[in-house]
Coordinates of N, CA, C and O in Angstrom, one line a residue:
M296 N -21.0 0.8 -198.4 CA -21.0 2.2 -198.2 C -21.6 2.9 -199.5 O -21.3 2.4 -200.6
K297 N -22.3 3.9 -199.3 CA -22.9 4.6 -200.4 C -21.9 5.4 -201.2 O -20.9 5.8 -200.6
A298 N -22.1 5.6 -202.5 CA -21.2 6.3 -203.3 C -20.9 7.7 -202.9 O -19.8 8.2 -202.9
K299 N -21.9 8.4 -202.4 CA -21.7 9.8 -201.9 C -20.8 9.8 -200.7 O -19.9 10.7 -200.6
K300 N -20.9 8.8 -199.8 CA -20.0 8.8 -198.7 C -18.5 8.5 -199.1 O -17.6 9.0 -198.6
K301 N -18.4 7.6 -200.1 CA -17.1 7.2 -200.7 C -16.4 8.5 -201.3 O -15.2 8.7 -201.1
V302 N -17.2 9.2 -202.0 CA -16.6 10.5 -202.6 C -16.2 11.4 -201.6 O -15.1 12.0 -201.7
S303 N -17.0 11.6 -200.5 CA -16.6 12.4 -199.4 C -15.3 12.0 -198.7 O -14.4 12.8 -198.4
L304 N -15.2 10.7 -198.5 CA -14.0 10.2 -197.9 C -12.8 10.3 -198.8 O -11.7 10.7 -198.3
I305 N -12.9 10.1 -200.1 CA -11.8 10.3 -201.0 C -11.4 11.7 -201.1 O -10.2 12.0 -201.1
S306 N -12.3 12.6 -201.0 CA -12.0 14.0 -201.0 C -11.2 14.4 -199.7 O -10.2 15.2 -199.8
E307 N -11.6 13.8 -198.6 CA -10.9 14.1 -197.3 C -9.5 13.5 -197.4 O -8.5 14.1 -196.9
I308 N -9.3 12.3 -198.0 CA -8.0 11.7 -198.2 C -7.1 12.6 -199.0 O -5.9 12.9 -198.7
L309 N -7.7 13.2 -200.1 CA -6.9 14.1 -201.0 C -6.5 15.3 -200.3 O -5.4 15.9 -200.4
D310 N -7.4 15.9 -199.4 CA -7.0 17.0 -198.6 C -5.9 16.7 -197.7 O -5.0 17.5 -197.5
R311 N -6.0 15.6 -197.0 CA -4.9 15.1 -196.1 C -3.6 14.9 -196.9 O -2.5 15.2 -196.4
Y312 N -3.7 14.4 -198.1 CA -2.5 14.2 -198.9 C -1.8 15.6 -199.2 O -0.6 15.8 -199.0
D313 N -2.6 16.6 -199.6 CA -2.1 17.9 -199.8 C -1.5 18.6 -198.6 O -0.5 19.3 -198.7
E314 N -2.1 18.3 -197.4 CA -1.6 18.9 -196.2 C -0.4 18.1 -195.6 O 0.2 18.5 -194.7
G315 N -0.2 16.9 -196.1 CA 0.9 16.0 -195.6 C 0.6 15.5 -194.2 O 1.5 15.4 -193.4
V316 N -0.7 15.2 -193.9 CA -1.0 14.6 -192.6 C -1.5 13.2 -192.7 O -1.7 12.7 -193.8
C317 N -1.7 12.6 -191.5 CA -2.0 11.2 -191.5 C -3.4 10.9 -192.2 O -4.3 11.6 -192.0
F318 N -3.4 9.9 -193.0 CA -4.6 9.5 -193.7 C -5.7 8.9 -192.8 O -6.8 9.0 -193.0
Y319 N -5.2 8.3 -191.7 CA -6.1 7.7 -190.8 C -6.8 8.6 -189.8 O -8.0 8.5 -189.5
C320 N -6.0 9.6 -189.2 CA -6.6 10.4 -188.2 C -6.4 11.9 -188.4 O -6.9 12.7 -187.7
G321 N -5.6 12.3 -189.4 CA -5.4 13.7 -189.7 C -4.3 14.4 -188.9 O -4.2 15.6 -188.9
S322 N -3.6 13.6 -188.1 CA -2.5 14.2 -187.2 C -1.3 14.6 -188.1 O -1.1 14.0 -189.1
T323 N -0.5 15.5 -187.5 CA 0.8 15.8 -188.1 C 1.7 14.6 -188.0 O 1.8 14.0 -187.0
L324 N 2.4 14.3 -189.1 CA 3.3 13.2 -189.2 C 4.6 13.6 -188.6 O 4.9 14.7 -188.2
N325 N 5.5 12.6 -188.5 CA 6.8 12.7 -187.9 C 7.8 13.5 -188.8 O 8.8 13.0 -189.3
R326 N 7.4 14.8 -189.1 CA 8.2 15.5 -190.1 C 8.9 16.7 -189.5 O 9.8 17.3 -190.1
D327 N 8.6 17.1 -188.2 CA 9.3 18.2 -187.6 C 10.6 17.8 -187.0 O 10.7 17.4 -185.9
F328 N 11.6 17.9 -187.9 CA 13.0 17.4 -187.5 C 13.6 18.1 -186.3 O 14.4 17.6 -185.6
E329 N 13.1 19.4 -186.1 CA 13.6 20.2 -185.0 C 12.8 20.1 -183.7 O 13.2 20.5 -182.7
G330 N 11.5 19.5 -183.9 CA 10.6 19.5 -182.7 C 10.9 18.4 -181.7 O 11.6 17.5 -182.0
D331 N 10.3 18.6 -180.5 CA 10.5 17.7 -179.4 C 9.8 16.3 -179.7 O 10.2 15.3 -179.2
D332 N 8.8 16.3 -180.6 CA 8.1 15.1 -180.8 C 8.7 14.2 -181.9 O 8.3 13.1 -182.1
Y333 N 9.7 14.7 -182.6 CA 10.4 14.0 -183.7 C 11.1 12.7 -183.1 O 11.8 12.8 -182.1
D334 N 10.8 11.6 -183.7 CA 11.4 10.3 -183.3 C 12.3 9.8 -184.5 O 11.8 9.4 -185.5
E335 N 13.6 9.7 -184.2 CA 14.5 9.3 -185.3 C 14.3 7.9 -185.7 O 14.8 7.4 -186.7
G336 N 13.6 7.1 -184.9 CA 13.4 5.7 -185.1 C 12.4 5.4 -186.2 O 12.2 4.2 -186.6
Y337 N 11.6 6.4 -186.6 CA 10.6 6.2 -187.6 C 10.7 7.1 -188.8 O 11.4 8.1 -188.7
S338 N 10.1 6.7 -189.9 CA 10.2 7.5 -191.1 C 9.4 8.8 -190.9 O 8.5 8.9 -190.0
P339 N 9.6 9.8 -191.8 CA 8.8 11.0 -191.7 C 7.3 10.8 -191.9 O 6.5 11.7 -191.6
D340 N 6.9 9.7 -192.4 CA 5.5 9.4 -192.7 C 4.8 8.6 -191.6 O 3.7 8.1 -191.8
W341 N 5.5 8.4 -190.5 CA 4.9 7.7 -189.3 C 4.0 8.6 -188.5 O 4.4 9.8 -188.3
C342 N 2.9 8.2 -188.1 CA 2.0 9.0 -187.3 C 2.2 8.7 -185.8 O 1.9 7.6 -185.3
P343 N 2.6 9.7 -185.0 CA 2.8 9.6 -183.6 C 1.5 9.5 -182.8 O 1.5 9.1 -181.7
N344 N 0.4 9.9 -183.4 CA -0.9 9.9 -182.7 C -1.6 8.5 -182.8 O -1.9 7.9 -181.7
C345 N -1.7 7.9 -183.9 CA -2.4 6.6 -184.0 C -1.4 5.5 -184.2 O -1.7 4.3 -184.4
C346 N -0.1 5.8 -184.3 CA 1.0 4.9 -184.4 C 1.0 4.0 -185.7 O 1.4 2.9 -185.7
K347 N 0.4 4.5 -186.7 CA 0.3 3.9 -188.0 C 1.6 4.2 -188.8 O 2.0 5.4 -188.8
N348 N 2.2 3.2 -189.4 CA 3.3 3.5 -190.3 C 2.7 3.7 -191.6 O 2.5 2.7 -192.4
I349 N 2.3 4.9 -191.9 CA 1.5 5.2 -193.1 C 2.2 4.8 -194.4 O 1.6 4.2 -195.3
D350 N 3.5 5.0 -194.4 CA 4.2 4.7 -195.7 C 5.6 4.2 -195.4 O 6.5 4.9 -195.3
P351 N 5.7 2.9 -195.2 CA 7.0 2.3 -194.9 C 8.1 2.5 -195.9 O 9.3 2.4 -195.7
Y352 N 7.7 2.7 -197.2 CA 8.6 2.9 -198.3 C 8.8 4.3 -198.7 O 9.4 4.6 -199.7
D353 N 8.3 5.3 -197.9 CA 8.5 6.7 -198.2 C 7.9 7.1 -199.6 O 8.5 7.9 -200.3
D354 N 6.9 6.4 -200.0 CA 6.2 6.7 -201.2 C 4.8 7.3 -200.9 O 3.8 6.5 -200.9
W355 N 4.8 8.5 -200.6 CA 3.5 9.2 -200.2 C 2.4 9.1 -201.2 O 1.2 8.9 -200.9
D356 N 2.8 9.2 -202.5 CA 1.7 9.1 -203.5 C 1.1 7.7 -203.5 O -0.2 7.6 -203.6
Q357 N 1.9 6.7 -203.4 CA 1.3 5.3 -203.4 C 0.5 5.1 -202.1 O -0.6 4.4 -202.2
A358 N 0.9 5.6 -201.0 CA 0.1 5.5 -199.8 C -1.3 6.1 -199.9 O -2.3 5.6 -199.4
C359 N -1.3 7.3 -200.6 CA -2.6 7.9 -200.8 C -3.5 7.1 -201.7 O -4.7 6.9 -201.5
L360 N -2.9 6.5 -202.8 CA -3.7 5.7 -203.7 C -4.2 4.4 -203.0 O -5.3 3.9 -203.2
D361 N -3.3 3.9 -202.1 CA -3.8 2.7 -201.3 C -4.9 3.0 -200.4 O -5.9 2.2 -200.2
A362 N -4.9 4.2 -199.8 CA -6.0 4.6 -198.9 C -7.3 4.8 -199.7 O -8.4 4.4 -199.3
I363 N -7.2 5.4 -200.9 CA -8.4 5.6 -201.8 C -8.9 4.2 -202.2 O -10.1 4.0 -202.2
N364 N -8.0 3.3 -202.5 CA -8.4 2.0 -203.0 C -9.2 1.3 -201.9 O -10.1 0.5 -202.1
K365 N -8.8 1.4 -200.6 CA -9.5 0.8 -199.5 C -10.9 1.4 -199.4 O -11.8 0.6 -199.2
V366 N -11.1 2.7 -199.6 CA -12.4 3.2 -199.6 C -13.3 2.7 -200.7 O -14.4 2.3 -200.5
I367 N -12.7 2.6 -201.9 CA -13.5 2.2 -203.1 C -13.9 0.7 -202.9 O -15.0 0.4 -203.3
H368 N -13.1 -0.1 -202.3 CA -13.4 -1.5 -202.2 C -14.0 -1.9 -200.8 O -14.0 -3.1 -200.5
D369 N -14.4 -0.9 -200.1 CA -15.0 -1.1 -198.8 C -14.2 -1.9 -197.8 O -14.7 -2.7 -197.0
E370 N -12.9 -1.7 -197.9 CA -12.0 -2.4 -196.9 C -11.9 -1.6 -195.6 O -12.1 -0.3 -195.7
P371 N -11.6 -2.2 -194.5 CA -11.5 -1.4 -193.2 C -10.5 -0.3 -193.4 O -9.4 -0.5 -193.9
F372 N -10.9 0.9 -192.9 CA -10.0 2.1 -193.0 C -10.2 2.8 -191.7 O -10.9 3.8 -191.6
E373 N -9.5 2.4 -190.7 CA -9.6 3.0 -189.4 C -8.3 2.8 -188.7 O -7.5 1.9 -188.9
A374 N -8.1 3.7 -187.7 CA -6.8 3.7 -187.0 C -6.9 2.6 -185.9 O -8.0 2.2 -185.5

């Protein structure tokens, strides 16, 4: 992957980090405790759209760094 594309993806990951949405697909995570879509069986960082458990240890900062690391090292990063 070209460096310019990597920078673009990292920027998008940081935007998703700030918005608190899924790093893989941009969906709202399992955080609406009052909503109908909330599932008590999953952490607040689970994505109901692509079913990724984004952050099993509830460490959102580390999950963001892991996503950026995947982009830097050309590892698969898809839902």
